[in-house]
Coordinates of N, CA and C in Angstrom, one line a residue:
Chain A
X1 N 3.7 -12.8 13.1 CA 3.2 -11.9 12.1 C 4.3 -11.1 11.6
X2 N 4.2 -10.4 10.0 CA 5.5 -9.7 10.0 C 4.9 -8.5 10.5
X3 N 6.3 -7.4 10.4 CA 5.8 -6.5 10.8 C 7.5 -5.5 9.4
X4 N 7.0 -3.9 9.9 CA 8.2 -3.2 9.5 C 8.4 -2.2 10.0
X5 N 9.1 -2.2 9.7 CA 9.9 -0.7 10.6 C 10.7 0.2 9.5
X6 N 10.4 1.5 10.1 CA 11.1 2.5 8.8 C 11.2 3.5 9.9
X7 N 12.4 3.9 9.8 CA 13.2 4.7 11.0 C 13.2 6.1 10.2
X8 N 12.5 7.1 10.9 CA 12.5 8.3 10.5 C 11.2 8.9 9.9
X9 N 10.2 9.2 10.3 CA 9.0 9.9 10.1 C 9.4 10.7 8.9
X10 N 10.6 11.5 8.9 CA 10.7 13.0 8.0 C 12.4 12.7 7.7
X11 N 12.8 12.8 6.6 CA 14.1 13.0 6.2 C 14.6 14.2 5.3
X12 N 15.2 14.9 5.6 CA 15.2 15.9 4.9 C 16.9 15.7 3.6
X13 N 17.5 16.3 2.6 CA 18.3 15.8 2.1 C 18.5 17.5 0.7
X14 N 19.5 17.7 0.5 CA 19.8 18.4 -0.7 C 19.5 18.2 -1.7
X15 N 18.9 18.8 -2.4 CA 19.2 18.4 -3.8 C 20.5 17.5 -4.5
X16 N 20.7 16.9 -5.3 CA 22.0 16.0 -5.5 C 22.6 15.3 -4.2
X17 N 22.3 15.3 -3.2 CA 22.4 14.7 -2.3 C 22.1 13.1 -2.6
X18 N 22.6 12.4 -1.7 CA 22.2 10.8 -1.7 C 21.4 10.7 -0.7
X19 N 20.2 10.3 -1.4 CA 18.9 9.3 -0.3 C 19.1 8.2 0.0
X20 N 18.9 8.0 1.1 CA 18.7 7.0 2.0 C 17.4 7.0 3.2
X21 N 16.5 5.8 2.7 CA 15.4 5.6 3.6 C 15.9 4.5 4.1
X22 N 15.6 4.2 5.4 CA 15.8 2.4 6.1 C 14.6 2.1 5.9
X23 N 14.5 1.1 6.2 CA 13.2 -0.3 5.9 C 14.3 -1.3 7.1
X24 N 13.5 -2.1 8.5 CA 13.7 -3.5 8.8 C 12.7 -3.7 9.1
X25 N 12.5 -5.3 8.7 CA 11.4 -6.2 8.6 C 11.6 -7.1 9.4
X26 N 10.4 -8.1 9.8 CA 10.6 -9.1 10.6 C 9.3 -10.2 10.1
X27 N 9.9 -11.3 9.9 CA 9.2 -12.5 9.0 C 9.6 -13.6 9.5
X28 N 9.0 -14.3 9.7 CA 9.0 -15.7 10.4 C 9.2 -16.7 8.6
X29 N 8.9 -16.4 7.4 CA 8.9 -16.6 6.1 C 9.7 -16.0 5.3
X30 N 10.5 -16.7 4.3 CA 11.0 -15.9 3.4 C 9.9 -14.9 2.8
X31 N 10.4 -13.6 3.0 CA 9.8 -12.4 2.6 C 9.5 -11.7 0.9
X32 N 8.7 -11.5 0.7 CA 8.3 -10.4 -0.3 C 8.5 -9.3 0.1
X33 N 9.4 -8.4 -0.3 CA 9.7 -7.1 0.2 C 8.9 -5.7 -0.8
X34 N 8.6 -4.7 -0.1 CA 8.3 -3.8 -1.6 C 8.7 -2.5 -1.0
X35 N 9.1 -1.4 -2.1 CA 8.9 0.5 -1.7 C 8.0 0.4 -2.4
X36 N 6.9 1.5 -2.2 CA 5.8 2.1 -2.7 C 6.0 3.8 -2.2
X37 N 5.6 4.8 -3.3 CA 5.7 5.8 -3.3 C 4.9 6.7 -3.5
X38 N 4.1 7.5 -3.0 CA 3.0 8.5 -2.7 C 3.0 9.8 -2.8
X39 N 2.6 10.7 -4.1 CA 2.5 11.6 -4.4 C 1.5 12.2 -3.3
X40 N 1.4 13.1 -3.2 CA 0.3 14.2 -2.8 C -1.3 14.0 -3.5
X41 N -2.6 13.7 -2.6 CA -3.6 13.3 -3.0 C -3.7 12.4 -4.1
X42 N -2.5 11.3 -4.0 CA -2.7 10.3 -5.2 C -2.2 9.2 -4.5
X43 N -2.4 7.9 -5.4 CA -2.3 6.2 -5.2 C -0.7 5.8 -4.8
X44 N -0.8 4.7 -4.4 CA 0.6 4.4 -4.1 C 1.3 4.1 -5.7
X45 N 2.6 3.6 -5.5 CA 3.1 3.2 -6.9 C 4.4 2.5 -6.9
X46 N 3.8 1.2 -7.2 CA 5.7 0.4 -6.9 C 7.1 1.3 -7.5
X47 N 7.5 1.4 -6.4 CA 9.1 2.1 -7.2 C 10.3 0.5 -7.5
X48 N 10.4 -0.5 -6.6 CA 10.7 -1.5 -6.9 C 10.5 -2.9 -6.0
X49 N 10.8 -4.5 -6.2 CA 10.5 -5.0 -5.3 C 11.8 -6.6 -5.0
X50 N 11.4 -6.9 -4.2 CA 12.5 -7.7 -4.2 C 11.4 -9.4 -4.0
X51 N 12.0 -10.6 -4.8 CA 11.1 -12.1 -4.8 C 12.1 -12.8 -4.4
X52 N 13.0 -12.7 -3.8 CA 14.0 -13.7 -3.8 C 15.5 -14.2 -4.8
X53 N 15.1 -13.4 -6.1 CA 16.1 -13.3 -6.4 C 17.2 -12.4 -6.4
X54 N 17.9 -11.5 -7.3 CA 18.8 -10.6 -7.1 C 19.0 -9.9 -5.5
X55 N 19.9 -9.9 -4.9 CA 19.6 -9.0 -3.9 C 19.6 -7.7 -3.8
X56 N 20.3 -7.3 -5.0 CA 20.2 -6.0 -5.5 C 19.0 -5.3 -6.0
X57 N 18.1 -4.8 -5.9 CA 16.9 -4.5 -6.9 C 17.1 -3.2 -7.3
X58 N 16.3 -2.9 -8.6 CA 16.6 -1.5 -9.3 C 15.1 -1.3 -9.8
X59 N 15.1 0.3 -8.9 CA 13.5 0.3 -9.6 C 13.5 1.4 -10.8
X60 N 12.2 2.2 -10.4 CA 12.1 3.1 -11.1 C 12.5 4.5 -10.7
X61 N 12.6 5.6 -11.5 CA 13.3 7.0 -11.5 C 14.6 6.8 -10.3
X62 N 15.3 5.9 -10.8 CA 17.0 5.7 -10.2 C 17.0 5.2 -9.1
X63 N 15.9 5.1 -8.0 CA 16.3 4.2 -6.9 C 16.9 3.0 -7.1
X64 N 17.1 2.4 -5.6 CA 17.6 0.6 -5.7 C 17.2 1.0 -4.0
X65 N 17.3 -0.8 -4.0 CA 17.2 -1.1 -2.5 C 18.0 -2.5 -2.3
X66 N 18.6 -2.5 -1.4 CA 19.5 -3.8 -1.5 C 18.9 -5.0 0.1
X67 N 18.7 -6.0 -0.4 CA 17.9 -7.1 0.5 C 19.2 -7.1 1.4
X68 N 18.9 -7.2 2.6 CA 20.3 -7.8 3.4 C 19.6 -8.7 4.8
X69 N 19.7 -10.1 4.1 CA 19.0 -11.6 5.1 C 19.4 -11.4 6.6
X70 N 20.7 -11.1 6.8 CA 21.8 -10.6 7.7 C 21.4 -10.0 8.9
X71 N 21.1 -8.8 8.1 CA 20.2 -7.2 8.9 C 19.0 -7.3 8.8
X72 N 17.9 -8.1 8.1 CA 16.8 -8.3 8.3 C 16.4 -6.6 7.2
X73 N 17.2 -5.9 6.5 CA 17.2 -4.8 5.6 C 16.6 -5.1 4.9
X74 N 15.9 -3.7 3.8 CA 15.9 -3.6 2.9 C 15.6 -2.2 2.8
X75 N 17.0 -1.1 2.9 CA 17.2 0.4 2.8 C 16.9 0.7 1.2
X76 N 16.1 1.8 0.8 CA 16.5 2.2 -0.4 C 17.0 3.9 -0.9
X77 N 17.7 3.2 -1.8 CA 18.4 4.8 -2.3 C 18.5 5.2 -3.4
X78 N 19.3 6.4 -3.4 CA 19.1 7.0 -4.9 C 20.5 7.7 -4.7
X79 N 21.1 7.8 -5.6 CA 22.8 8.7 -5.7 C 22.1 9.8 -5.3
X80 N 21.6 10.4 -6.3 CA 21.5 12.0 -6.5 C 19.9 12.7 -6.3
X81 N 19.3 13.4 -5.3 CA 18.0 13.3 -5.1 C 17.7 14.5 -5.9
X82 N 16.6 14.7 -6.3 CA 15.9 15.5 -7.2 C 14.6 16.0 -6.4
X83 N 14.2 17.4 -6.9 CA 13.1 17.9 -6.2 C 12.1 17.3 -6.4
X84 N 11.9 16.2 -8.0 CA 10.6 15.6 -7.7 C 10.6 14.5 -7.0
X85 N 11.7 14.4 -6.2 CA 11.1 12.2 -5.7 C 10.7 13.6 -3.9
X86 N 10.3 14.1 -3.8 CA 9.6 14.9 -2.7 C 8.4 13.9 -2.3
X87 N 8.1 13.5 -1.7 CA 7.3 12.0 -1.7 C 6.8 11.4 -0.2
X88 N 6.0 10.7 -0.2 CA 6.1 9.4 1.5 C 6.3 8.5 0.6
X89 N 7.0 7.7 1.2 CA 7.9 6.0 0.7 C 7.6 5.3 1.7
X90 N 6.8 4.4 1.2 CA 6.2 3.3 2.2 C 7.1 1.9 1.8
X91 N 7.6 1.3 2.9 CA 8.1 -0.3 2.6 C 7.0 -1.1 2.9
X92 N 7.0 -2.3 2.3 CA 6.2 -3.2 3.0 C 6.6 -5.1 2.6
X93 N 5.9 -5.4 3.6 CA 6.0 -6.9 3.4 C 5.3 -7.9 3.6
X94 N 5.1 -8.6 2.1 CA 4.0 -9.6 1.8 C 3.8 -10.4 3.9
X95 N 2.3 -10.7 4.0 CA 1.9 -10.8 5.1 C 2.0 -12.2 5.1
X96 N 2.3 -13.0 3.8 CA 2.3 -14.7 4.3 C 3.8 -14.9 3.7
X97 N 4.7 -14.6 3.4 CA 5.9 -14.6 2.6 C 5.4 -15.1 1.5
X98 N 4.5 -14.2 0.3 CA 4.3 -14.6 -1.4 C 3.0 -14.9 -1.4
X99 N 2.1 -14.7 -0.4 CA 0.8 -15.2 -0.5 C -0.6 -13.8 -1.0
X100 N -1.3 -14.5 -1.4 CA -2.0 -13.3 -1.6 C -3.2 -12.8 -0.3
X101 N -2.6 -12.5 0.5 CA -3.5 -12.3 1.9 C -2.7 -10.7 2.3
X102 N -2.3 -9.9 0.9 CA -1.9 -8.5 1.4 C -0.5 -8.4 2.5
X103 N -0.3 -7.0 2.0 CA 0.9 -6.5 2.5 C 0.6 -6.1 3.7
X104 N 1.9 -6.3 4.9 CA 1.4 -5.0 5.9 C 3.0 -4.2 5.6
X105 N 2.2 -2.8 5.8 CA 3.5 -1.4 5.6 C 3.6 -1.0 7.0
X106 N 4.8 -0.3 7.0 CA 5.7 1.1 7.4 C 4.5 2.0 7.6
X107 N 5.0 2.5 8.8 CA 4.3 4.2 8.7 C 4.9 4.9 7.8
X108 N 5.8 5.0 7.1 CA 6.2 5.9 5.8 C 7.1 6.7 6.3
X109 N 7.7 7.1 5.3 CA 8.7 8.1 5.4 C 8.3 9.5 4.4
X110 N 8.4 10.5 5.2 CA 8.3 11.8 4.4 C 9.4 12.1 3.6
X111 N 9.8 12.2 2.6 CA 11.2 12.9 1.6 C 11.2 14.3 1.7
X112 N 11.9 14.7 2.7 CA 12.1 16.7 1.8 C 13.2 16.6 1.2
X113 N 12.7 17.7 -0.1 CA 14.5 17.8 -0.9 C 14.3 19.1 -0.7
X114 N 15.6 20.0 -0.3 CA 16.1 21.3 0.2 C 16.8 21.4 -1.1
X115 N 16.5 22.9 -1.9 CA 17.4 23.2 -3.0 C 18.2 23.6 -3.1
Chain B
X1 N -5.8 0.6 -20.5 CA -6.5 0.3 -19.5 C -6.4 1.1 -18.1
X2 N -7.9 1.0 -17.4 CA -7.8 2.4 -16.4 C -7.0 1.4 -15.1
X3 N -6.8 0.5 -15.3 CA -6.1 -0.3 -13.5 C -7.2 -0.6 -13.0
X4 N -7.0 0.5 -11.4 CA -8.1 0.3 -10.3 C -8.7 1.7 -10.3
X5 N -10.4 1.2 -10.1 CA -10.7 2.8 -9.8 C -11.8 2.7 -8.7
X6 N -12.3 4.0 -8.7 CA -12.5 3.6 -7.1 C -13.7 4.9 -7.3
X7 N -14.6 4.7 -7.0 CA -15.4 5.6 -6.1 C -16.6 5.2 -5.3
X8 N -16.7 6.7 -4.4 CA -16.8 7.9 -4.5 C -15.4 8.0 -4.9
X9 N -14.9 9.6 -4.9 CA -13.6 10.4 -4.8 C -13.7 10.9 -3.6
X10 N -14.8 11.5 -2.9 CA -14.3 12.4 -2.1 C -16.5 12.3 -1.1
X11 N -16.4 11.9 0.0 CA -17.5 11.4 1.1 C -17.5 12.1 2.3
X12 N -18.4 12.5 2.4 CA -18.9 13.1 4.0 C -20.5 12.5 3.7
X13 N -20.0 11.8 5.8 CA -21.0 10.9 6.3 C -21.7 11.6 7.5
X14 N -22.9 11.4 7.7 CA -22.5 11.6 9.6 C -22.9 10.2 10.3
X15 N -22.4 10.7 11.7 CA -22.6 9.0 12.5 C -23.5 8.4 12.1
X16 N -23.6 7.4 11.8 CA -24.5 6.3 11.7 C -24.9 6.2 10.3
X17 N -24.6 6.9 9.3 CA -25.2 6.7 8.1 C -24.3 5.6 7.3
X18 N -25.2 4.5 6.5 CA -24.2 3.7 6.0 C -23.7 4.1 4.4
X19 N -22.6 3.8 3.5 CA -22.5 3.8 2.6 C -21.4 2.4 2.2
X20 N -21.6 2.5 0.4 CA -20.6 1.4 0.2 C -19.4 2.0 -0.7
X21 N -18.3 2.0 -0.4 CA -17.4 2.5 -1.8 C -17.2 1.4 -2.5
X22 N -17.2 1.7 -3.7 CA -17.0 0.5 -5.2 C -15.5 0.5 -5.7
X23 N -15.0 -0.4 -5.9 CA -13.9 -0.8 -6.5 C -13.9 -1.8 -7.5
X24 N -13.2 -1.4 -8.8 CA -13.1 -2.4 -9.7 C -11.8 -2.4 -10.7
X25 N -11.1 -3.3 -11.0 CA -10.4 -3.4 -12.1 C -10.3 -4.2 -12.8
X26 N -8.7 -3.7 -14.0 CA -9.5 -4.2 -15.4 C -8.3 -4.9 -15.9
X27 N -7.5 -5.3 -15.0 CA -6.1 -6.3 -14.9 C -6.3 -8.1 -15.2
X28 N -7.1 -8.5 -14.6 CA -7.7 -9.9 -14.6 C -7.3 -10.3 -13.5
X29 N -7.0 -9.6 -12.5 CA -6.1 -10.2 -11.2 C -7.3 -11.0 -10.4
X30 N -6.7 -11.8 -9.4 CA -7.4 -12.6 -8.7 C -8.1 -12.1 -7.4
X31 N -6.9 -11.4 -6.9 CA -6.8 -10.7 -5.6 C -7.1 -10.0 -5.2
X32 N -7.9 -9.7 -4.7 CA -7.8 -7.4 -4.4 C -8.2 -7.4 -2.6
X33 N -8.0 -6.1 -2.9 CA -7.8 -6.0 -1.3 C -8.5 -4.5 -1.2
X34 N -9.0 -4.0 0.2 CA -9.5 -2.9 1.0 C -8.4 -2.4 1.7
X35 N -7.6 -1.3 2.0 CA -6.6 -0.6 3.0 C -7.1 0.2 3.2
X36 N -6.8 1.3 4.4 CA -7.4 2.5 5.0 C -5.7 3.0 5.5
X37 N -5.9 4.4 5.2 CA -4.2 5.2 5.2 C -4.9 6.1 6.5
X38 N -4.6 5.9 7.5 CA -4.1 7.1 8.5 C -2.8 7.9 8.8
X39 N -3.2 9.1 9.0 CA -2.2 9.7 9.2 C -0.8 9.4 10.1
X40 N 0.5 8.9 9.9 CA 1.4 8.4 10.8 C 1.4 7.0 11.3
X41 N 0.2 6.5 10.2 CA 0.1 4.8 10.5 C -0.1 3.9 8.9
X42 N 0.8 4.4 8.2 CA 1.0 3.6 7.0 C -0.8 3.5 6.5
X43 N -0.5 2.5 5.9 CA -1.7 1.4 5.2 C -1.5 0.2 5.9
X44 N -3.1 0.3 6.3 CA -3.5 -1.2 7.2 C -4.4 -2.2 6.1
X45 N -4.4 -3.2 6.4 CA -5.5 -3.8 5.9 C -7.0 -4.4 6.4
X46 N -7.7 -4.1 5.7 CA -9.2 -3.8 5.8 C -10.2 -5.7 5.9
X47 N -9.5 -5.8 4.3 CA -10.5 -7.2 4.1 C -9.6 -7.5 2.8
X48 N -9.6 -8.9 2.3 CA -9.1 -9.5 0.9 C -10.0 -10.5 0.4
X49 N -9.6 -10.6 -0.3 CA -10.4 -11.5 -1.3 C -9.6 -12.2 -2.3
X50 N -8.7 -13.3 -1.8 CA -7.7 -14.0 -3.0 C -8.1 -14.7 -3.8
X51 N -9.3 -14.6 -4.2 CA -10.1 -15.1 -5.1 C -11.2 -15.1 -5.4
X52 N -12.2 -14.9 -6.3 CA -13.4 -14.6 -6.3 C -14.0 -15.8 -5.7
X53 N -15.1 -15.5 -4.9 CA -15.8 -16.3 -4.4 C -15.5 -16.5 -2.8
X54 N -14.0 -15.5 -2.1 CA -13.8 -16.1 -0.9 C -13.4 -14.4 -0.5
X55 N -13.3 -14.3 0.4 CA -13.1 -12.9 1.5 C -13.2 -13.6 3.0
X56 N -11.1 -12.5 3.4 CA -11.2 -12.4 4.6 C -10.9 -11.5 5.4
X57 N -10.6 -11.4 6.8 CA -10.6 -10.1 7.2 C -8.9 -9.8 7.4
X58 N -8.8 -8.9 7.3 CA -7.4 -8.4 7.5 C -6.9 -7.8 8.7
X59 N -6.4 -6.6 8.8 CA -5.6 -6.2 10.4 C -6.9 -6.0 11.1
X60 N -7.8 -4.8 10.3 CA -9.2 -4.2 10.9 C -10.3 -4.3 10.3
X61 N -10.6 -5.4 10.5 CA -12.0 -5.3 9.7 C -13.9 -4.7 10.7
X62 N -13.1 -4.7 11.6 CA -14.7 -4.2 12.8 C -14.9 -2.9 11.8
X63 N -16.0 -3.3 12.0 CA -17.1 -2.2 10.9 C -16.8 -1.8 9.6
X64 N -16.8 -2.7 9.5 CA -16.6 -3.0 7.6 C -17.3 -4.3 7.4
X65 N -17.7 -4.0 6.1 CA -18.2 -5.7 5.3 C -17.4 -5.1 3.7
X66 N -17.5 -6.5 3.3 CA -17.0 -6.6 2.0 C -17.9 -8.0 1.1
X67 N -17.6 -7.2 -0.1 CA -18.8 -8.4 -1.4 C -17.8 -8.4 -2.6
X68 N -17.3 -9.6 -2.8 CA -16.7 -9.8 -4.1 C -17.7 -10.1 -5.1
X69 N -18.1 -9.1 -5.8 CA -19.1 -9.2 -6.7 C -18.8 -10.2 -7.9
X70 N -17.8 -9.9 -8.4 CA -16.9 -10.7 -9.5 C -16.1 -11.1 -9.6
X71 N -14.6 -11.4 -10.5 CA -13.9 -11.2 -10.9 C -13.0 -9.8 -10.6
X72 N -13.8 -8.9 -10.9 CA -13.6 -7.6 -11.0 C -13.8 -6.7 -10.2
X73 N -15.1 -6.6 -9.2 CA -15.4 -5.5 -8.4 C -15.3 -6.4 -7.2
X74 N -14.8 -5.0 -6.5 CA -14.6 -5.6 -4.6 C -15.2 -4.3 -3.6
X75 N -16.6 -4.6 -3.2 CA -16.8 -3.2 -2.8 C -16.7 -3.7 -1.1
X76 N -16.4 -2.4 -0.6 CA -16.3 -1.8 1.1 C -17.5 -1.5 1.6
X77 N -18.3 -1.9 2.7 CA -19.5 -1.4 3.1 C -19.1 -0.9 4.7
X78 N -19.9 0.5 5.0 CA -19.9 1.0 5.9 C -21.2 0.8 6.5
X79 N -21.4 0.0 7.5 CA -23.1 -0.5 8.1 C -23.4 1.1 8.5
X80 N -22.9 1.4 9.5 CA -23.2 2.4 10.4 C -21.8 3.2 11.0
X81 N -21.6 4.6 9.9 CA -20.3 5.0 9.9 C -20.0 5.7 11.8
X82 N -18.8 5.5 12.2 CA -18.2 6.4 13.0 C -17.5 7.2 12.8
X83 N -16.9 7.7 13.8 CA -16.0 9.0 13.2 C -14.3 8.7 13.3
X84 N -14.7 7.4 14.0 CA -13.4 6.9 13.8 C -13.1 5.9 12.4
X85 N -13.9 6.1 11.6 CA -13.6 5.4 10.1 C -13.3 6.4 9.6
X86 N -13.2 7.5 9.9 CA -12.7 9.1 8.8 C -11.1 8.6 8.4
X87 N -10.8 8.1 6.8 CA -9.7 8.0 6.6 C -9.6 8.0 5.4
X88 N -8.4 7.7 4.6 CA -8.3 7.4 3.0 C -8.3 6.2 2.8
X89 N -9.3 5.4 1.9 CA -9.6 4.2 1.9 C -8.8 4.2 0.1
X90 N -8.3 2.6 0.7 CA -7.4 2.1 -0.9 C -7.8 0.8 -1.6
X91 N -8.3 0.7 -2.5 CA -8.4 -0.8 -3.1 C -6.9 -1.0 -3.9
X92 N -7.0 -2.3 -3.8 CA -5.4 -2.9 -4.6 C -6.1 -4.1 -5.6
X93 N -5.3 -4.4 -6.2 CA -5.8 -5.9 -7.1 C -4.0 -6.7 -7.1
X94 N -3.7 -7.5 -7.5 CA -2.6 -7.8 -7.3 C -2.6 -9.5 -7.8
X95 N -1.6 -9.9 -8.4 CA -1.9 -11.4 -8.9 C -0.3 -11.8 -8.7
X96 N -0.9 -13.5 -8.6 CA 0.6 -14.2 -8.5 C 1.7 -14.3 -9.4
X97 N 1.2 -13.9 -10.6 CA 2.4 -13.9 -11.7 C 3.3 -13.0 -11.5
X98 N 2.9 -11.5 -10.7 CA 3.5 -10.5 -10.4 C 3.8 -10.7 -8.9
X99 N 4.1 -11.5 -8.4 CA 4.5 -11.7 -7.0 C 3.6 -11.1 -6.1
X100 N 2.3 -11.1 -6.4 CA 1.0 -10.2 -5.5 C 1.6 -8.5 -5.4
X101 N 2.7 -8.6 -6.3 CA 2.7 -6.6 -6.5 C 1.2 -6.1 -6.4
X102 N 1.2 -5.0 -5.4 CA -0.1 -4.0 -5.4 C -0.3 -3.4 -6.1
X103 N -1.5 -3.2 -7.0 CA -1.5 -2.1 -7.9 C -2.9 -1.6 -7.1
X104 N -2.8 -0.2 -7.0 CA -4.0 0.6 -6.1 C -4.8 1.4 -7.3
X105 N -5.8 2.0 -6.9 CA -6.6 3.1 -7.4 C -6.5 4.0 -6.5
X106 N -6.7 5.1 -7.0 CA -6.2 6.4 -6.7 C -7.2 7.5 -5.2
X107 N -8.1 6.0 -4.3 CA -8.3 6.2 -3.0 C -9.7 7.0 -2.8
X108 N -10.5 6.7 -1.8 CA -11.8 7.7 -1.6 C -11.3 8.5 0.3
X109 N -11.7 9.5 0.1 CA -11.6 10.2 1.4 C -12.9 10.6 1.3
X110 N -12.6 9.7 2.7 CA -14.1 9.8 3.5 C -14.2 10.3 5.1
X111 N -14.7 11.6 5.4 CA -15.2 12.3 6.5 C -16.1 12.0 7.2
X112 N -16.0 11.6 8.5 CA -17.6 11.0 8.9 C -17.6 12.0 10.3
X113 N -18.8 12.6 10.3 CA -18.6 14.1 11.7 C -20.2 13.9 12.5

């Protein structure tokens, strides 16, 4: 079964600071990887995802996350953090590698941005 | 177009009373799914449905049912609520052209005491 791992319940970070969340996965399948991102009393929201191609991905409001086959990774970041990405950042990974039988996630990561 | 939407918005049960939360979207997707968010334990999965006409169960499905009514709606049934189903419940729809990307509705919280 896969599973994920996201190291760090609570990350705290400066403003203009560089983010860094980890994500490792474990897949018996080439994987579908995803971040999803969670406002306060609201829905998740793809920030970006990785299918096998690029191993670089670039999502949305400046993150990226980079696949690494290697480390079983897929960390994502941002140069310069901003008070709004204040967030939980869930990773997850397709449960059949591409199949539509649902994701299983990360317990999530909390984002604090300190101004 | 509204996505996924979901209700109730916001449910208080007590033990044993059943309800169903409705889910529907307006994507054409094939897929959809039931998740339940606990605190310090991500999003689990509930029940799916990769296609109209079939549903199966996912991580947790004890005490839950699910009915793919269409195309479109995918509702969650509570037979007889506990207080251990007190959580934030999420539908997704998701299709293969988009690599089964989740797209959610905006979740029902449900209290059961």
């Amino acid at each position: 079964a896969q599973s994920v791992t996201q190291l760090g319940s609570h990350v705290s970070v400066s403003e203009g600071a560089l983010v860094l969340l980890r994500c490792n996965y474990s897949s018996s399948v080439p994987p579908y990887l995803f971040w999803y991102v969670q406002y306060p009393n609201q829905g998740l929201q793809l920030l970006l995802k990785y299918t096998s191609a690029a191993t670089l991905v670039k999502g949305i409001n400046g993150f990226e996350a980079e696949f690494k086959k290697s480390e079983t990774s897929f960390h994502l970041t941002k140069p310069s953090a901003h008070m709004s990405d204040a967030a939980e950042y869930f990773c997850a990974v397709s449960i059949s590698g591409g199949g539509a039988d649902g994701l299983t996630f990360g317990k999530g990561t909390h984002l604090i941005i300190q101004p | 177009n509204a996505g996924v939407t979901q209700t109730p918005k916001f449910q208080v049960l007590k033990t044993g009373q059943s309800m169903t939360l409705q889910c529907a979207q307006d994507m054409n997707h094939n897929s959809m799914y039931w998740y339940r968010q606990d605190p310090g334990m991500g999003l689990r999965l509930i029940y799916y449905s990769a296609s109209e006409g079939t549903t199966d169960k996912g991580e947790v499905p004890n005490g839950y049912n699910v009915s793919r009514l269409n195309k479109r709606e995918f509702s969650l049934r509570l037979e007889s609520a506990a207080p251990s189903q007190t959580s934030v419940y999420f539908c997704a729809s998701s299709e293969l052209e988009q690599s089964y990307e989740q797209y959610f509705g905006p979740g029902t919280r449900l209290t059961v005491t």
